[in-house]
PDB file of C-alpha atoms in Angstrom:
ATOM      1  CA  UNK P   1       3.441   4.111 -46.278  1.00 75.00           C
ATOM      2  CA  UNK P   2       1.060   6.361 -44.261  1.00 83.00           C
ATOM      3  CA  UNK P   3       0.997   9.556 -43.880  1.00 83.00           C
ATOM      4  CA  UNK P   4       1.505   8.973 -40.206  1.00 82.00           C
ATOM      5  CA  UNK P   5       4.876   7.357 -41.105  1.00 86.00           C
ATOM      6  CA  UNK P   6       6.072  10.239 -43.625  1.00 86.00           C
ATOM      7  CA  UNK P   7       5.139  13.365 -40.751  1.00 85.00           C
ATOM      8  CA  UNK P   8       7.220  11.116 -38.355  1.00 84.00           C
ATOM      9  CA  UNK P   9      10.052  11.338 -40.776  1.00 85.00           C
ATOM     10  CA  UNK P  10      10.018  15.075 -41.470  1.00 85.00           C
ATOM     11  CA  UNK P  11      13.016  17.624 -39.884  1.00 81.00           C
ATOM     12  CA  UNK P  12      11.633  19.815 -37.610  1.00 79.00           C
ATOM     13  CA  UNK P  13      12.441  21.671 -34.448  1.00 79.00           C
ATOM     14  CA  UNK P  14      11.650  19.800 -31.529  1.00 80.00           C
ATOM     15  CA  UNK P  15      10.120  21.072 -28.133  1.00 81.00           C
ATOM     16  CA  UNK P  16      12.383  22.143 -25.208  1.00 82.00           C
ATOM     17  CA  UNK P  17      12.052  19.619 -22.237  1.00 85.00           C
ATOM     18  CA  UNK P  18      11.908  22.012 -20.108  1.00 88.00           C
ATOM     19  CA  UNK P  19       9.504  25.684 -20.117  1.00 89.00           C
ATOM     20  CA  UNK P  20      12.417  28.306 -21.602  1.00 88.00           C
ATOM     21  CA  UNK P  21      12.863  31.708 -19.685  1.00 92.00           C
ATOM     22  CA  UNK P  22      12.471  34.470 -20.982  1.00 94.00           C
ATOM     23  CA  UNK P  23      15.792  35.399 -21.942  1.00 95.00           C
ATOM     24  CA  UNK P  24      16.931  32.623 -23.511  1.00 92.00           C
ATOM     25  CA  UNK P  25      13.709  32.550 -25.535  1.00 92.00           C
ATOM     26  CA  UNK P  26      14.908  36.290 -27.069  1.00 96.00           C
ATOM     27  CA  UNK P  27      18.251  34.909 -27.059  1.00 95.00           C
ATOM     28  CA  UNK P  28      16.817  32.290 -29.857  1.00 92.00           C
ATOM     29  CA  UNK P  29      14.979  34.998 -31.037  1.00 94.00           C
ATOM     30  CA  UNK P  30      17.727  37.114 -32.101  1.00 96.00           C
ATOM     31  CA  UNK P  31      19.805  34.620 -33.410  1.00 96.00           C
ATOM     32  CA  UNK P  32      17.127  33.624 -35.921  1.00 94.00           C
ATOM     33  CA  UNK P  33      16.616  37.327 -36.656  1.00 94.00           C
ATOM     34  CA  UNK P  34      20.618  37.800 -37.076  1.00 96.00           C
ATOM     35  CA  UNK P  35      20.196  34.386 -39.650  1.00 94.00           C
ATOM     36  CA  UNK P  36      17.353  35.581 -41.287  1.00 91.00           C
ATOM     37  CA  UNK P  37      18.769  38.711 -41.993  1.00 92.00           C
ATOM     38  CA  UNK P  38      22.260  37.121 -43.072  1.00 93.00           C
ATOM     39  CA  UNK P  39      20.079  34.628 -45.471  1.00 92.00           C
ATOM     40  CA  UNK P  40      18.709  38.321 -46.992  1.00 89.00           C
ATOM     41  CA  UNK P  41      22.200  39.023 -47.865  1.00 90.00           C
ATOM     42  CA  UNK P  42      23.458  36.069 -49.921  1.00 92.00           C
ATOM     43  CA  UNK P  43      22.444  35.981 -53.514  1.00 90.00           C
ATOM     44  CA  UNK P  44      21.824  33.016 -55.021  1.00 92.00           C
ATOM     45  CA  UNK P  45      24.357  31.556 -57.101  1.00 92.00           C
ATOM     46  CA  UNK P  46      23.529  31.812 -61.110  1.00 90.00           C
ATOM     47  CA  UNK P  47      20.380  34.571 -61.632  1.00 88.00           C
ATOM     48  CA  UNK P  48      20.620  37.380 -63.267  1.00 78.00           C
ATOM     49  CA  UNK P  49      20.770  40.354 -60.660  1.00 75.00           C
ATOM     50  CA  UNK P  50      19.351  42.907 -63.326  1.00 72.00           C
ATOM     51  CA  UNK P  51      16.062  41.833 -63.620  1.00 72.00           C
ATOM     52  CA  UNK P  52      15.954  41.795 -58.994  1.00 70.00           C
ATOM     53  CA  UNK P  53      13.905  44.993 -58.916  1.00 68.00           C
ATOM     54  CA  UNK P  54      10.761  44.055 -60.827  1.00 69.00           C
ATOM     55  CA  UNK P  55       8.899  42.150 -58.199  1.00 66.00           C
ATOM     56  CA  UNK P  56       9.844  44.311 -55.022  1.00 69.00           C
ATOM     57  CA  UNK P  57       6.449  44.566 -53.940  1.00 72.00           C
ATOM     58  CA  UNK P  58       5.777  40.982 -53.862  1.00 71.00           C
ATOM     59  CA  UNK P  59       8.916  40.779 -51.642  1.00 70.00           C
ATOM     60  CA  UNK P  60       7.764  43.219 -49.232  1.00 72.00           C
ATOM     61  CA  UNK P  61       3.936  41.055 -49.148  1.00 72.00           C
ATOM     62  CA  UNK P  62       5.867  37.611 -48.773  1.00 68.00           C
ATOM     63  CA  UNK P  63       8.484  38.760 -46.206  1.00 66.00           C
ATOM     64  CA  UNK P  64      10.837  38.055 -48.853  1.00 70.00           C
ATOM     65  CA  UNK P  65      14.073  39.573 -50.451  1.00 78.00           C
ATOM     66  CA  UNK P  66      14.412  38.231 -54.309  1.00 82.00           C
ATOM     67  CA  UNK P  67      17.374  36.825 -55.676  1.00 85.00           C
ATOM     68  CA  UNK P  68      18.393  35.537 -52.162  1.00 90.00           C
ATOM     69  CA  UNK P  69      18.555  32.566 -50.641  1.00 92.00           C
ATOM     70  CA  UNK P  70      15.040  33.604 -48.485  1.00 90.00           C
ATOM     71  CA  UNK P  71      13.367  34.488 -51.863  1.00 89.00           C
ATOM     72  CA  UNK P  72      10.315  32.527 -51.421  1.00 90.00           C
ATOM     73  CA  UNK P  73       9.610  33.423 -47.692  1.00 88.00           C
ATOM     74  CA  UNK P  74       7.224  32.716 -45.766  1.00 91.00           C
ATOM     75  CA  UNK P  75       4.888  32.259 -49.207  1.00 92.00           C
ATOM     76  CA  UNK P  76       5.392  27.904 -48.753  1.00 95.00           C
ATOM     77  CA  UNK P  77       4.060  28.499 -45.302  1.00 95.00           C
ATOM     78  CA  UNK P  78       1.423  30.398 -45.855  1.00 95.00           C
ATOM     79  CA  UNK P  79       0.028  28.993 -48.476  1.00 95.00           C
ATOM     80  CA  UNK P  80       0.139  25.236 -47.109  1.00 96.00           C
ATOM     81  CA  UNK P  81      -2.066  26.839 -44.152  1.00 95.00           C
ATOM     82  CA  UNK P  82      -4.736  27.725 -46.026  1.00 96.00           C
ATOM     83  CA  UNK P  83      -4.941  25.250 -48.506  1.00 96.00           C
ATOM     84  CA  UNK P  84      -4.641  22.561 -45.227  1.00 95.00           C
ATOM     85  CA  UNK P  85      -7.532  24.335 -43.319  1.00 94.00           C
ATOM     86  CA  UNK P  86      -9.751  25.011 -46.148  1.00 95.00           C
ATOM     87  CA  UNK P  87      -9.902  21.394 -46.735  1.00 94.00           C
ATOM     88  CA  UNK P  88     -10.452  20.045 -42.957  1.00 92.00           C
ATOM     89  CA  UNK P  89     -12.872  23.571 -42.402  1.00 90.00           C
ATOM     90  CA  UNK P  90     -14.636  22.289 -45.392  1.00 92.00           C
ATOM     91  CA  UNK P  91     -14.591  18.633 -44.162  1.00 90.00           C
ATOM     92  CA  UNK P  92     -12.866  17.534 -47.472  1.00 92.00           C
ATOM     93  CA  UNK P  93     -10.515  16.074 -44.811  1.00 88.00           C
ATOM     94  CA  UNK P  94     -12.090  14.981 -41.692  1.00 89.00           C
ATOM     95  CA  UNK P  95      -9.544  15.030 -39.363  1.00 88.00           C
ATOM     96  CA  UNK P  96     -10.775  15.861 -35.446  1.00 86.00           C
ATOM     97  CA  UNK P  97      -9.212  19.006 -34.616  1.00 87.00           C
ATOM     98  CA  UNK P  98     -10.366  18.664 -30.725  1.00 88.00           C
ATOM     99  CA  UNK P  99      -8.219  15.838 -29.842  1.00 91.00           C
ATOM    100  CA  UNK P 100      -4.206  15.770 -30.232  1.00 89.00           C
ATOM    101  CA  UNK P 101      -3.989  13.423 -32.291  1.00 86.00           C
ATOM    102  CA  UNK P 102      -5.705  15.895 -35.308  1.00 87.00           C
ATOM    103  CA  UNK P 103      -3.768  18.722 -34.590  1.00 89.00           C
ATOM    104  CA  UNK P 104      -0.827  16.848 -34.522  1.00 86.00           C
ATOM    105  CA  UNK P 105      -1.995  15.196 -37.456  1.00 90.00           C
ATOM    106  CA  UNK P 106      -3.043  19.012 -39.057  1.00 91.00           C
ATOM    107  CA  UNK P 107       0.471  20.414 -37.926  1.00 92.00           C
ATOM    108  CA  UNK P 108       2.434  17.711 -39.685  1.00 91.00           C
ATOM    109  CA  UNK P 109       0.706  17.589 -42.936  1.00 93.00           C
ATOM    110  CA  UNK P 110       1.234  20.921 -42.750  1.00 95.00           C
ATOM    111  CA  UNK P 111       4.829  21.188 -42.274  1.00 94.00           C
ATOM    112  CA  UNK P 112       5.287  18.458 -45.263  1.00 94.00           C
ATOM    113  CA  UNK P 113       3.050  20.589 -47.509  1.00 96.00           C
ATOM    114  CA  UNK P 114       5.097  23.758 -46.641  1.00 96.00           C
ATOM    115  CA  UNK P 115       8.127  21.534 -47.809  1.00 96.00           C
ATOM    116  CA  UNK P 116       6.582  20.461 -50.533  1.00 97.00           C
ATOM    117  CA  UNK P 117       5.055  23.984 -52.232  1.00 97.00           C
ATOM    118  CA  UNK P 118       9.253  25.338 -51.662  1.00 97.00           C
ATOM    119  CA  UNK P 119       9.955  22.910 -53.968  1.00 97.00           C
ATOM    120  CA  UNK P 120       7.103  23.788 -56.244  1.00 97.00           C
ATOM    121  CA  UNK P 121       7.448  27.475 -56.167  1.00 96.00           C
ATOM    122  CA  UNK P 122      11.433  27.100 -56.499  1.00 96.00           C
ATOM    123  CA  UNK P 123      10.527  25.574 -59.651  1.00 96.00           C
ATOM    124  CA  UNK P 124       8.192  27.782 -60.685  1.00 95.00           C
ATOM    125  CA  UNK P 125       9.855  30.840 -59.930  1.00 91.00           C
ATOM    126  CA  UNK P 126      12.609  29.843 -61.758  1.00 93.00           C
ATOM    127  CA  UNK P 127      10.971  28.387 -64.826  1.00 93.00           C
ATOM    128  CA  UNK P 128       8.063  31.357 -65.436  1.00 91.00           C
ATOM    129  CA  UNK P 129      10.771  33.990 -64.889  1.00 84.00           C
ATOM    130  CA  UNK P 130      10.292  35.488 -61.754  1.00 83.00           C
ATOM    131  CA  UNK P 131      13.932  34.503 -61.021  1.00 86.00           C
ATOM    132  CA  UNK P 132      16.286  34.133 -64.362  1.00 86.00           C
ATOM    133  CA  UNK P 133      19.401  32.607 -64.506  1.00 90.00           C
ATOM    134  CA  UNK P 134      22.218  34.098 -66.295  1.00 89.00           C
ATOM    135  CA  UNK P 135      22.336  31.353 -68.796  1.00 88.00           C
ATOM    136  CA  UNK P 136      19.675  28.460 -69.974  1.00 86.00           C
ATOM    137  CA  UNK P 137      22.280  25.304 -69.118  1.00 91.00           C
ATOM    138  CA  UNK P 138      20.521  22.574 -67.072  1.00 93.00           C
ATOM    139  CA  UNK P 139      22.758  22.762 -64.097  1.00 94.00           C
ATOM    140  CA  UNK P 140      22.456  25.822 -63.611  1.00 94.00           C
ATOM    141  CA  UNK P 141      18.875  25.949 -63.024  1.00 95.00           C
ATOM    142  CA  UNK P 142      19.074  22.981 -61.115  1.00 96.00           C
ATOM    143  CA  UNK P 143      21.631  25.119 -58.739  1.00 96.00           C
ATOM    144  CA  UNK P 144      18.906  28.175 -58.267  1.00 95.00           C
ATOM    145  CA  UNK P 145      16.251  25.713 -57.802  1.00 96.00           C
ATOM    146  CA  UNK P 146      18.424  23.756 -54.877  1.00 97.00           C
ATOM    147  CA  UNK P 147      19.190  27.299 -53.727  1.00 96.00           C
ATOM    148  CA  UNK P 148      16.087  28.298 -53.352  1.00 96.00           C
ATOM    149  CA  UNK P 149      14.681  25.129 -51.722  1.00 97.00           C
ATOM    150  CA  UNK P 150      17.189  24.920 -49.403  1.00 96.00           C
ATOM    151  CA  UNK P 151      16.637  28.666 -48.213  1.00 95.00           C
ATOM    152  CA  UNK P 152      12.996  28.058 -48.135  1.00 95.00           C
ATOM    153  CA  UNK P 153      13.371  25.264 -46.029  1.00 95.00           C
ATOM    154  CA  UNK P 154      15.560  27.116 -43.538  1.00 94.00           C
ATOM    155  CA  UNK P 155      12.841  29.478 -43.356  1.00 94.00           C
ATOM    156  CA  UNK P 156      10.401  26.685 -42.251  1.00 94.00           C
ATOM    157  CA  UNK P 157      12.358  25.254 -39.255  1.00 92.00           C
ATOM    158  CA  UNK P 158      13.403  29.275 -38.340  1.00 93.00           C
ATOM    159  CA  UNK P 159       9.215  29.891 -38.296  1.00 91.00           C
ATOM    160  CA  UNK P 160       9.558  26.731 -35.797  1.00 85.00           C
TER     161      UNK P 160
END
Protein backbone atom coordinates (compact mmCIF):
# COMPACT_ATOMS: atom_id res chain seq x y z
CA UNK A 1 0.00 0.00 0.00
CA UNK A 2 1.47 3.47 -0.77
CA UNK A 3 1.44 6.20 0.93
CA UNK A 4 -0.44 7.77 -1.91
CA UNK A 5 -3.24 5.23 -1.23
CA UNK A 6 -3.33 5.74 2.74
CA UNK A 7 -3.51 10.06 2.35
CA UNK A 8 -6.39 9.24 -0.13
CA UNK A 9 -8.08 7.36 2.62
CA UNK A 10 -7.71 9.88 5.44
CA UNK A 11 -11.04 12.12 6.82
CA UNK A 12 -10.59 15.46 6.14
CA UNK A 13 -12.51 18.58 5.28
CA UNK A 14 -12.92 19.00 1.78
CA UNK A 15 -12.78 22.32 -0.34
CA UNK A 16 -15.97 24.35 -1.06
CA UNK A 17 -16.85 24.19 -4.87
CA UNK A 18 -17.48 27.33 -4.95
CA UNK A 19 -15.19 30.73 -3.39
CA UNK A 20 -17.26 31.25 0.22
CA UNK A 21 -18.34 34.93 1.11
CA UNK A 22 -17.43 36.41 3.64
CA UNK A 23 -20.12 35.83 5.94
CA UNK A 24 -20.63 32.49 5.68
CA UNK A 25 -16.88 31.98 6.09
CA UNK A 26 -17.33 33.73 9.90
CA UNK A 27 -20.45 31.91 10.06
CA UNK A 28 -18.10 28.55 9.98
CA UNK A 29 -15.90 30.39 11.95
CA UNK A 30 -18.00 30.80 14.89
CA UNK A 31 -19.46 27.62 14.91
CA UNK A 32 -16.05 25.98 15.26
CA UNK A 33 -15.23 28.56 17.94
CA UNK A 34 -18.76 27.78 19.78
CA UNK A 35 -17.45 23.71 19.35
CA UNK A 36 -14.17 24.33 20.40
CA UNK A 37 -15.15 26.04 23.30
CA UNK A 38 -18.00 23.38 24.16
CA UNK A 39 -15.11 20.53 23.64
CA UNK A 40 -13.20 22.83 26.62
CA UNK A 41 -16.08 22.08 28.76
CA UNK A 42 -16.51 18.30 28.78
CA UNK A 43 -14.20 16.36 30.98
CA UNK A 44 -13.11 13.31 30.02
CA UNK A 45 -14.68 10.38 31.38
CA UNK A 46 -12.38 8.43 34.15
CA UNK A 47 -9.22 10.99 35.28
CA UNK A 48 -8.77 12.17 38.28
CA UNK A 49 -9.84 15.98 38.32
CA UNK A 50 -7.47 16.73 41.39
CA UNK A 51 -4.34 16.46 39.91
CA UNK A 52 -6.00 19.16 36.54
CA UNK A 53 -4.08 22.16 37.85
CA UNK A 54 -0.46 21.02 37.66
CA UNK A 55 0.22 21.49 34.02
CA UNK A 56 -1.83 24.82 33.38
CA UNK A 57 0.90 26.41 31.72
CA UNK A 58 1.43 23.81 29.21
CA UNK A 59 -2.33 24.24 28.46
CA UNK A 60 -2.14 27.81 27.91
CA UNK A 61 1.33 27.04 25.31
CA UNK A 62 -0.66 24.13 23.49
CA UNK A 63 -4.04 25.94 23.17
CA UNK A 64 -5.22 23.31 25.35
CA UNK A 65 -7.57 22.83 28.45
CA UNK A 66 -6.43 19.46 30.48
CA UNK A 67 -8.67 16.90 31.49
CA UNK A 68 -10.98 17.71 28.48
CA UNK A 69 -11.77 16.25 25.59
CA UNK A 70 -9.32 19.11 23.61
CA UNK A 71 -6.47 18.20 26.06
CA UNK A 72 -3.86 17.62 23.58
CA UNK A 73 -4.61 20.65 21.25
CA UNK A 74 -3.16 21.76 18.69
CA UNK A 75 0.31 19.92 20.15
CA UNK A 76 -0.41 16.68 17.25
CA UNK A 77 -0.49 19.46 14.74
CA UNK A 78 2.19 21.21 15.51
CA UNK A 79 4.46 18.90 16.08
CA UNK A 80 3.76 16.74 12.79
CA UNK A 81 4.70 20.21 10.99
CA UNK A 82 7.90 20.41 12.06
CA UNK A 83 8.99 17.08 12.23
CA UNK A 84 7.41 16.83 8.29
CA UNK A 85 9.39 19.98 7.14
CA UNK A 86 12.53 19.35 8.90
CA UNK A 87 12.83 16.22 7.01
CA UNK A 88 11.87 17.50 3.29
CA UNK A 89 13.96 21.12 4.35
CA UNK A 90 16.71 18.77 5.15
CA UNK A 91 16.13 16.63 2.00
CA UNK A 92 15.78 13.45 4.21
CA UNK A 93 12.56 13.33 2.12
CA UNK A 94 12.80 14.66 -1.29
CA UNK A 95 9.56 15.48 -2.14
CA UNK A 96 9.22 18.69 -4.81
CA UNK A 97 7.52 21.28 -2.95
CA UNK A 98 7.09 23.54 -6.31
CA UNK A 99 4.72 21.37 -8.05
CA UNK A 100 1.16 20.18 -6.57
CA UNK A 101 1.70 17.10 -6.50
CA UNK A 102 4.48 17.66 -3.32
CA UNK A 103 2.47 19.85 -1.47
CA UNK A 104 -0.31 17.76 -1.78
CA UNK A 105 1.86 15.02 -1.07
CA UNK A 106 3.51 17.30 2.14
CA UNK A 107 -0.14 18.26 3.29
CA UNK A 108 -1.33 14.69 3.47
CA UNK A 109 1.50 13.08 5.19
CA UNK A 110 1.01 15.67 7.30
CA UNK A 111 -2.49 15.35 8.24
CA UNK A 112 -1.82 11.37 8.81
CA UNK A 113 1.14 12.23 11.06
CA UNK A 114 -1.02 14.74 13.06
CA UNK A 115 -3.42 11.64 13.44
CA UNK A 116 -0.97 9.56 14.24
CA UNK A 117 1.15 11.67 17.19
CA UNK A 118 -2.92 12.11 18.93
CA UNK A 119 -2.73 8.71 19.28
CA UNK A 120 0.79 8.71 20.58
CA UNK A 121 0.51 11.55 22.93
CA UNK A 122 -3.05 10.17 24.17
CA UNK A 123 -1.04 7.34 25.19
CA UNK A 124 1.55 8.99 26.59
CA UNK A 125 -0.22 11.44 28.48
CA UNK A 126 -2.08 8.97 30.02
CA UNK A 127 0.58 6.42 30.80
CA UNK A 128 3.55 9.03 32.19
CA UNK A 129 0.89 10.80 34.29
CA UNK A 130 0.17 13.90 32.83
CA UNK A 131 -3.50 12.74 32.81
CA UNK A 132 -4.40 9.97 35.70
CA UNK A 133 -7.25 8.00 35.81
CA UNK A 134 -9.15 7.48 38.90
CA UNK A 135 -8.35 3.85 39.01
CA UNK A 136 -5.50 1.51 37.22
CA UNK A 137 -8.29 -1.04 35.44
CA UNK A 138 -7.50 -1.58 31.72
CA UNK A 139 -10.70 -0.20 30.40
CA UNK A 140 -10.55 2.54 31.87
CA UNK A 141 -7.46 3.79 30.42
CA UNK A 142 -8.43 2.54 27.26
CA UNK A 143 -11.66 5.02 27.68
CA UNK A 144 -9.26 8.29 28.42
CA UNK A 145 -7.03 7.24 25.72
CA UNK A 146 -10.19 6.93 23.07
CA UNK A 147 -11.28 10.19 24.70
CA UNK A 148 -8.53 11.89 24.10
CA UNK A 149 -7.91 10.69 20.51
CA UNK A 150 -11.12 11.31 19.50
CA UNK A 151 -11.00 15.05 20.82
CA UNK A 152 -7.67 15.45 19.26
CA UNK A 153 -8.88 14.41 16.12
CA UNK A 154 -11.81 16.82 16.16
CA UNK A 155 -9.33 19.38 16.67
CA UNK A 156 -7.55 18.39 13.38
CA UNK A 157 -10.53 18.58 10.94
CA UNK A 158 -11.77 22.02 13.12
CA UNK A 159 -7.90 23.47 12.18
CA UNK A 160 -9.23 22.39 8.52
Amino acid sequence: MSLDSIIQKIPGVTKPVEKQNFKVRIRWTLIILVLYFFLSEVYIYGINQQQLSQLAQLAALMGASFGTLITLGIGPIVTASIMLQLFVGSGMVKWDMATHAGRAKFQGTQKLLAYLFTIIEAAAYTFLGAIQPVDFAPLTIFLIIFQLTLGGWLVILMDE
